[in-house]
Coordinates of C-alpha atoms in Angstrom, one line a residue:
M1 CA -18.4 -15.1 6.9
A2 CA -15.4 -17.4 6.4
S3 CA -14.1 -19.8 9.0
A4 CA -11.8 -18.6 11.8
T5 CA -8.8 -20.2 10.1
A6 CA -9.3 -18.1 6.9
P7 CA -11.0 -14.9 8.0
L8 CA -12.7 -12.9 5.2
K9 CA -11.9 -15.7 2.7
D10 CA -14.5 -14.5 0.3
E11 CA -13.9 -10.7 0.9
L12 CA -10.2 -10.4 0.3
D13 CA -7.8 -10.6 -2.7
I14 CA -4.1 -11.0 -2.4
V15 CA -2.3 -8.9 -5.1
I16 CA 1.3 -9.9 -6.1
P17 CA 3.4 -8.1 -8.7
T18 CA 6.1 -10.3 -10.2
I19 CA 8.5 -11.1 -13.0
R20 CA 9.4 -14.6 -11.9
N21 CA 7.9 -18.0 -10.9
L22 CA 6.1 -17.8 -7.6
D23 CA 7.8 -20.5 -5.7
F24 CA 7.7 -18.3 -2.6
L25 CA 4.0 -19.2 -2.3
E26 CA 4.8 -22.6 -1.0
M27 CA 5.9 -21.1 2.2
W28 CA 2.7 -19.1 2.4
R29 CA 0.4 -22.0 1.4
P30 CA -1.0 -22.6 4.9
F31 CA -2.1 -18.9 5.1
F32 CA -2.8 -17.9 1.5
Q33 CA -4.3 -21.0 -0.2
P34 CA -7.9 -20.3 0.9
Y35 CA -7.8 -16.9 -0.7
H36 CA -8.0 -15.7 -4.3
L37 CA -4.8 -14.3 -5.8
I38 CA -4.4 -11.6 -8.4
I39 CA -1.0 -11.8 -10.0
V40 CA 0.2 -8.8 -12.0
Q41 CA 3.0 -10.0 -14.3
D42 CA 5.5 -7.2 -15.1
G43 CA 7.9 -7.1 -18.0
D44 CA 7.8 -9.4 -21.0
P45 CA 4.2 -10.7 -21.4
S46 CA 5.3 -13.7 -23.5
R47 CA 7.1 -15.1 -20.5
T48 CA 5.3 -17.9 -18.6
I49 CA 5.0 -17.4 -14.9
K50 CA 4.6 -20.6 -13.0
V51 CA 2.3 -20.7 -10.0
P52 CA 2.4 -23.7 -7.6
D53 CA -0.6 -26.0 -7.8
G54 CA -3.6 -25.6 -5.6
F55 CA -3.9 -21.8 -5.6
D56 CA -6.9 -20.0 -7.0
Y57 CA -5.6 -17.1 -9.1
D58 CA -6.0 -14.7 -12.0
L59 CA -2.9 -13.6 -13.8
Y60 CA -2.7 -10.4 -15.8
N61 CA 0.2 -9.3 -18.0
R62 CA 0.8 -6.2 -20.0
N63 CA -1.3 -7.4 -23.0
D64 CA -4.2 -7.9 -20.6
I65 CA -3.8 -4.4 -19.1
N66 CA -3.7 -2.9 -22.6
K67 CA -6.7 -4.8 -23.7
M68 CA -8.8 -4.0 -20.6
L69 CA -7.9 -0.3 -20.3
G70 CA -7.2 0.7 -23.9
P71 CA -5.6 4.2 -24.0
R72 CA -6.0 4.5 -20.3
A73 CA -3.4 1.7 -19.8
S74 CA -0.8 4.5 -20.0
C75 CA -1.4 5.2 -16.3
I76 CA -0.1 1.7 -15.3
S77 CA 3.6 1.6 -14.8
F78 CA 5.8 -0.9 -16.8
K79 CA 8.9 -2.6 -15.6
D80 CA 8.2 -1.5 -12.0
S81 CA 6.3 -3.1 -9.1
A82 CA 4.0 -0.1 -9.3
C83 CA 2.0 -2.2 -11.8
R84 CA 0.5 -4.0 -8.8
C85 CA -2.1 -1.2 -8.5
F86 CA -3.8 -2.7 -11.6
G87 CA -4.7 -5.6 -9.4
Y88 CA -6.4 -3.2 -6.9
M89 CA -8.5 -1.9 -9.8
V90 CA -9.7 -5.2 -11.2
S91 CA -10.4 -6.8 -7.8
K92 CA -14.0 -7.2 -6.8
K93 CA -13.4 -7.8 -3.1
K94 CA -13.7 -5.4 -0.2
Y95 CA -10.1 -5.9 1.1
I96 CA -6.7 -6.2 -0.5
Y97 CA -3.5 -7.6 0.8
T98 CA -0.4 -7.0 -1.3
I99 CA 3.0 -8.6 -0.8
D100 CA 6.3 -8.8 -2.7
D101 CA 7.6 -12.1 -4.0
D102 CA 10.8 -11.9 -1.9
C103 CA 8.8 -11.7 1.3
F104 CA 8.7 -14.9 3.4
V105 CA 6.9 -16.0 6.5
A106 CA 8.6 -14.5 9.6
K107 CA 8.7 -16.0 13.1
D108 CA 7.7 -14.3 16.3
P109 CA 10.0 -14.3 19.4
S110 CA 8.5 -17.7 20.5
G111 CA 9.5 -19.3 17.2
Q112 CA 5.9 -19.5 15.8
D113 CA 5.2 -18.7 12.2
I114 CA 3.5 -15.3 11.9
N115 CA 0.2 -15.3 10.0
A116 CA 0.6 -11.8 8.5
L117 CA -2.8 -11.8 6.8
E118 CA -4.7 -12.6 10.0
Q119 CA -3.0 -9.7 11.8
H120 CA -3.7 -7.3 8.9
I121 CA -7.4 -8.3 9.1
K122 CA -7.4 -7.7 12.9
N123 CA -6.0 -4.2 12.2
L124 CA -8.5 -3.4 9.5
L125 CA -11.5 -4.7 11.5
S126 CA -10.7 -2.6 14.6
P127 CA -11.0 1.2 14.8
S128 CA -8.1 3.6 14.5
T129 CA -7.5 6.6 16.8
P130 CA -5.9 9.4 14.7
Y131 CA -7.2 12.3 16.8
F132 CA -5.5 11.6 20.1
F133 CA -2.5 9.5 20.8
N134 CA -2.8 6.5 23.1
T135 CA 0.5 6.0 24.9
L136 CA -0.2 2.2 25.1
Y137 CA -0.4 2.2 21.3
D138 CA -3.4 0.4 19.8
P139 CA -6.1 0.2 22.5
F140 CA -7.9 -2.4 20.5
Q141 CA -5.0 -4.8 20.5
E142 CA -5.3 -7.7 22.9
G143 CA -4.0 -6.8 26.3
N144 CA -4.2 -3.0 25.7
D145 CA -6.7 -0.4 26.5
F146 CA -7.2 3.4 26.6
V147 CA -5.0 5.0 29.2
R148 CA -6.1 7.4 31.9
G149 CA -6.7 10.8 30.4
Y150 CA -7.9 9.6 27.0
P151 CA -11.1 11.4 26.1
F152 CA -14.2 9.1 26.3
S153 CA -15.7 11.1 23.4
L154 CA -12.9 9.8 21.1
R155 CA -12.7 6.2 22.2
E156 CA -15.1 5.0 19.5
G157 CA -12.3 5.7 17.0
V158 CA -12.7 5.8 13.2
P159 CA -12.8 3.1 10.5
T160 CA -9.4 1.8 9.6
A161 CA -8.6 2.1 5.9
V162 CA -5.0 0.9 5.8
S163 CA -2.9 -1.6 7.7
H164 CA 0.9 -1.1 7.1
G165 CA 3.0 -4.0 8.1
L166 CA 6.8 -4.2 8.7
W167 CA 9.7 -6.4 7.9
L168 CA 12.4 -8.5 9.7
N169 CA 15.8 -9.1 8.2
I170 CA 16.3 -6.6 5.2
P171 CA 14.9 -3.2 6.2
D172 CA 13.2 -1.0 3.6
Y173 CA 16.1 1.5 3.2
D174 CA 16.8 4.0 0.5
A175 CA 20.0 3.6 -1.6
P176 CA 22.2 6.0 0.3
T177 CA 21.4 4.3 3.6
Q178 CA 21.9 0.9 2.0
L179 CA 25.3 2.0 0.8
V180 CA 26.5 3.1 4.2
K181 CA 24.9 0.2 6.1
P182 CA 25.2 -2.8 3.8
L183 CA 25.2 -5.4 6.5
E184 CA 22.4 -3.9 8.7
R185 CA 19.5 -6.2 9.4
N186 CA 16.3 -5.6 11.4
T187 CA 16.2 -8.2 14.2
R188 CA 13.9 -6.3 16.5
Y189 CA 10.3 -7.6 16.8
V190 CA 8.2 -5.0 18.4
N191 CA 4.8 -6.3 19.4
T192 CA 2.9 -3.2 18.7
V193 CA 0.4 -1.6 16.4
L194 CA -0.3 2.2 16.4
T195 CA -2.4 4.7 14.6
I196 CA -0.6 7.3 12.6
P197 CA -1.9 10.6 14.0
K198 CA -3.9 13.0 11.9
G199 CA -1.7 15.5 10.1
T200 CA 1.4 13.2 10.2
L201 CA 2.7 11.8 6.9
F202 CA 4.6 8.5 6.8
P203 CA 6.7 6.5 4.3
M204 CA 4.3 3.7 3.1
C205 CA 6.0 0.5 2.0
G206 CA 4.0 -1.6 -0.5
M207 CA 5.6 -5.0 0.2
N208 CA 3.4 -6.0 3.3
L209 CA 0.3 -3.8 3.0
A210 CA -3.5 -4.3 3.4
F211 CA -6.3 -1.9 2.9
D212 CA -10.1 -1.6 2.7
R213 CA -10.7 -1.2 -1.0
D214 CA -14.2 0.2 -0.4
L215 CA -13.0 2.9 1.9
I216 CA -9.8 4.0 0.2
G217 CA -9.1 1.9 -3.0
P218 CA -9.2 4.7 -5.6
A219 CA -6.4 6.6 -3.7
M220 CA -4.0 3.6 -3.9
Y221 CA -2.5 4.6 -7.2
F222 CA 1.2 3.8 -7.3
G223 CA 2.0 6.5 -9.8
L224 CA 4.1 6.6 -13.0
M225 CA 7.4 4.7 -12.4
G226 CA 9.8 2.4 -14.2
E227 CA 10.4 2.4 -17.9
G228 CA 10.1 5.8 -19.6
Q229 CA 9.9 7.7 -16.3
P230 CA 12.6 9.7 -14.5
I231 CA 11.9 8.1 -11.1
G232 CA 11.4 4.7 -9.5
R233 CA 11.0 3.2 -6.0
Y234 CA 8.6 6.1 -5.0
D235 CA 5.4 4.3 -6.1
D236 CA 4.3 3.2 -2.7
M237 CA 5.5 6.5 -1.2
W238 CA 3.4 8.5 -3.5
A239 CA 0.3 6.3 -2.8
G240 CA 1.0 6.7 0.9
W241 CA 1.2 10.4 0.9
C242 CA -2.0 10.8 -1.2
T243 CA -3.8 8.2 0.9
K244 CA -2.9 9.8 4.2
V245 CA -4.0 13.3 3.1
I246 CA -7.3 11.8 1.9
C247 CA -7.8 9.6 5.0
D248 CA -7.3 12.7 7.2
H249 CA -9.8 14.6 5.2
L250 CA -12.5 11.9 5.2
G251 CA -12.0 10.8 8.9
L252 CA -10.3 7.5 8.3
G253 CA -7.4 5.8 10.0
I254 CA -4.1 4.2 9.1
K255 CA -2.3 1.7 11.4
T256 CA 1.3 0.6 11.3
G257 CA 3.4 -2.0 13.1
L258 CA 2.4 -5.7 13.2
P259 CA 2.5 -7.9 11.3
Y260 CA 6.1 -8.7 10.3
I261 CA 7.2 -10.6 7.2
W262 CA 10.7 -11.8 6.5
H263 CA 12.2 -9.7 3.7
S264 CA 14.7 -12.1 2.2
K265 CA 16.9 -10.2 -0.2
A266 CA 18.4 -6.7 -0.5
S267 CA 18.0 -5.0 -3.9
N268 CA 21.1 -3.6 -5.5
P269 CA 21.9 -0.2 -4.0
F270 CA 23.6 1.2 -7.1
V271 CA 20.5 0.3 -9.3
N272 CA 18.3 1.8 -6.6
L273 CA 20.3 5.0 -6.5
K274 CA 19.7 5.5 -10.2
K275 CA 16.0 5.0 -9.7
E276 CA 15.7 7.1 -6.6
Y277 CA 18.1 9.9 -7.6
N278 CA 15.4 12.4 -8.6
G279 CA 13.1 11.4 -5.9
I280 CA 15.6 12.0 -3.1
Y281 CA 15.9 15.6 -4.3
W282 CA 12.2 16.1 -5.1
Q283 CA 10.9 14.7 -1.9
E284 CA 12.2 17.7 0.0
E285 CA 9.6 19.7 -1.9
I286 CA 7.0 17.0 -2.3
I287 CA 6.6 16.4 1.4
P288 CA 5.9 20.0 2.3
F289 CA 3.4 20.1 -0.5
F290 CA 1.5 17.1 1.1
Q291 CA 1.9 18.5 4.6
S292 CA 0.1 21.7 3.6
A293 CA -2.4 20.2 1.2
T294 CA -6.1 20.7 2.1
L295 CA -9.2 19.4 0.4
S296 CA -12.5 21.2 0.0
K297 CA -15.8 20.2 1.7
D298 CA -17.1 19.3 -1.8
S299 CA -14.6 16.4 -1.9
T300 CA -16.8 13.9 -0.2
T301 CA -15.6 10.7 -1.9
V302 CA -12.1 9.3 -2.4
Q303 CA -12.5 9.9 -6.2
K304 CA -13.3 13.6 -5.7
C305 CA -10.5 14.0 -3.2
Y306 CA -8.0 12.4 -5.6
V307 CA -9.0 14.5 -8.6
E308 CA -8.8 17.6 -6.5
L309 CA -5.4 16.5 -5.2
S310 CA -4.2 15.9 -8.8
K311 CA -5.0 19.6 -9.7
Q312 CA -2.9 20.7 -6.8
V313 CA -0.1 18.4 -7.9
K314 CA -0.2 20.0 -11.4
E315 CA -0.4 23.5 -10.0
K316 CA 2.3 23.3 -7.3
L317 CA 4.6 20.4 -8.1
G318 CA 4.5 21.0 -11.9
K319 CA 7.0 23.8 -11.2
I320 CA 9.6 21.3 -10.0
D321 CA 9.7 19.1 -13.2
P322 CA 7.4 18.4 -16.2
Y323 CA 7.1 14.9 -14.8
F324 CA 4.5 16.1 -12.3
D325 CA 2.3 17.5 -15.0
K326 CA 2.3 14.0 -16.6
L327 CA 1.7 12.4 -13.2
A328 CA -1.2 14.7 -12.4
D329 CA -2.8 13.7 -15.7
A330 CA -2.2 10.0 -15.0
M331 CA -3.9 10.4 -11.6
V332 CA -7.1 11.6 -13.4
T333 CA -6.8 8.8 -16.0
W334 CA -6.4 6.3 -13.1
I335 CA -9.7 7.5 -11.5
E336 CA -11.5 7.3 -14.9
A337 CA -10.2 3.8 -15.4
W338 CA -11.2 2.8 -11.8
D339 CA -14.7 4.1 -12.3
E340 CA -15.0 2.4 -15.6
L341 CA -14.1 -1.0 -14.1
N342 CA -16.0 -0.4 -10.9
P343 CA -19.2 1.5 -11.9
A344 CA -21.2 0.3 -8.9
A345 CA -18.4 1.3 -6.5
T346 CA -18.3 4.9 -7.5
D347 CA -20.6 6.0 -4.6
L348 CA -19.2 3.5 -2.1
A349 CA -16.0 5.3 -1.4
K350 CA -17.5 7.9 0.9
P351 CA -16.7 8.4 4.6
P352 CA -19.0 6.5 7.0
N353 CA -21.1 9.6 7.9
G354 CA -21.3 10.8 4.3
S355 CA -19.5 14.0 4.9
A356 CA -15.9 15.1 5.1
K357 CA -14.4 16.2 8.4

């Protein structure tokens, strides 16, 4: 086990999608330097991305993706941050933390720099409580506990698969909200972590996110977005909806809240509206689909769950637009590519008790 200053140093990769030089890492140096980075370069592969000295990293561009995956590279998005999920696939570590290159170190109300990675690790290493809501939020957070009336039979909790962090400054808004609230900033620091209850979906943001790759990795596919696709900015949303359905089925938990990062710049709302336009319409049918989705008892691994879900996507969402037929096929291709690069891990992604709930 790594030292207290760099927990899980040898068990965690930091995945960063980018199209630019990674100067932002200087601010994160005290927290990130002990860890291995996986940088997924989007866009023009001939462009040189500069990484500050002293970081241990592997960098993959589109040429590398094509070389490693061959025809299956079609499942990895191009000209979209969804390409980050390639980093999840090539990692050999148990845990992943992914962050965007416009996210900086935030400060807590006392003015101290927030070590986001350390808090994510605390979230992942403590149980979740998806079956019964604790009104004092995360009972495993320092200074909290289970409240009166909380069933003792459920206090053991379940393994935490995902830790979803938040953002100060620029909130993660969709384009219509950006347009009507161009000056809105998130200044509220809420010192809370909570488990998202079973049966409840949530909008997962990929810019400050950690997960247990062994428990849920194959479900963290960020879909087909960007160039050549009719939709963008729904990559992390898609992964979140799929992941939540699978976590509920396998008896795993997802936490949201701390840690905060400082989201430094707002993306262009007019560009975002072009990317999101279809998604804003489609999500009104996509979300009921995921709310009613059920998986069979035979789906005892994340891979089996994901393939079963892909069939339902094709059957039920394919009626909305041919894009969903293509996406369903890409979901299967993603699992095939995952298993090809991670042959020993194929049987690891099972629930702790070996059976679906």
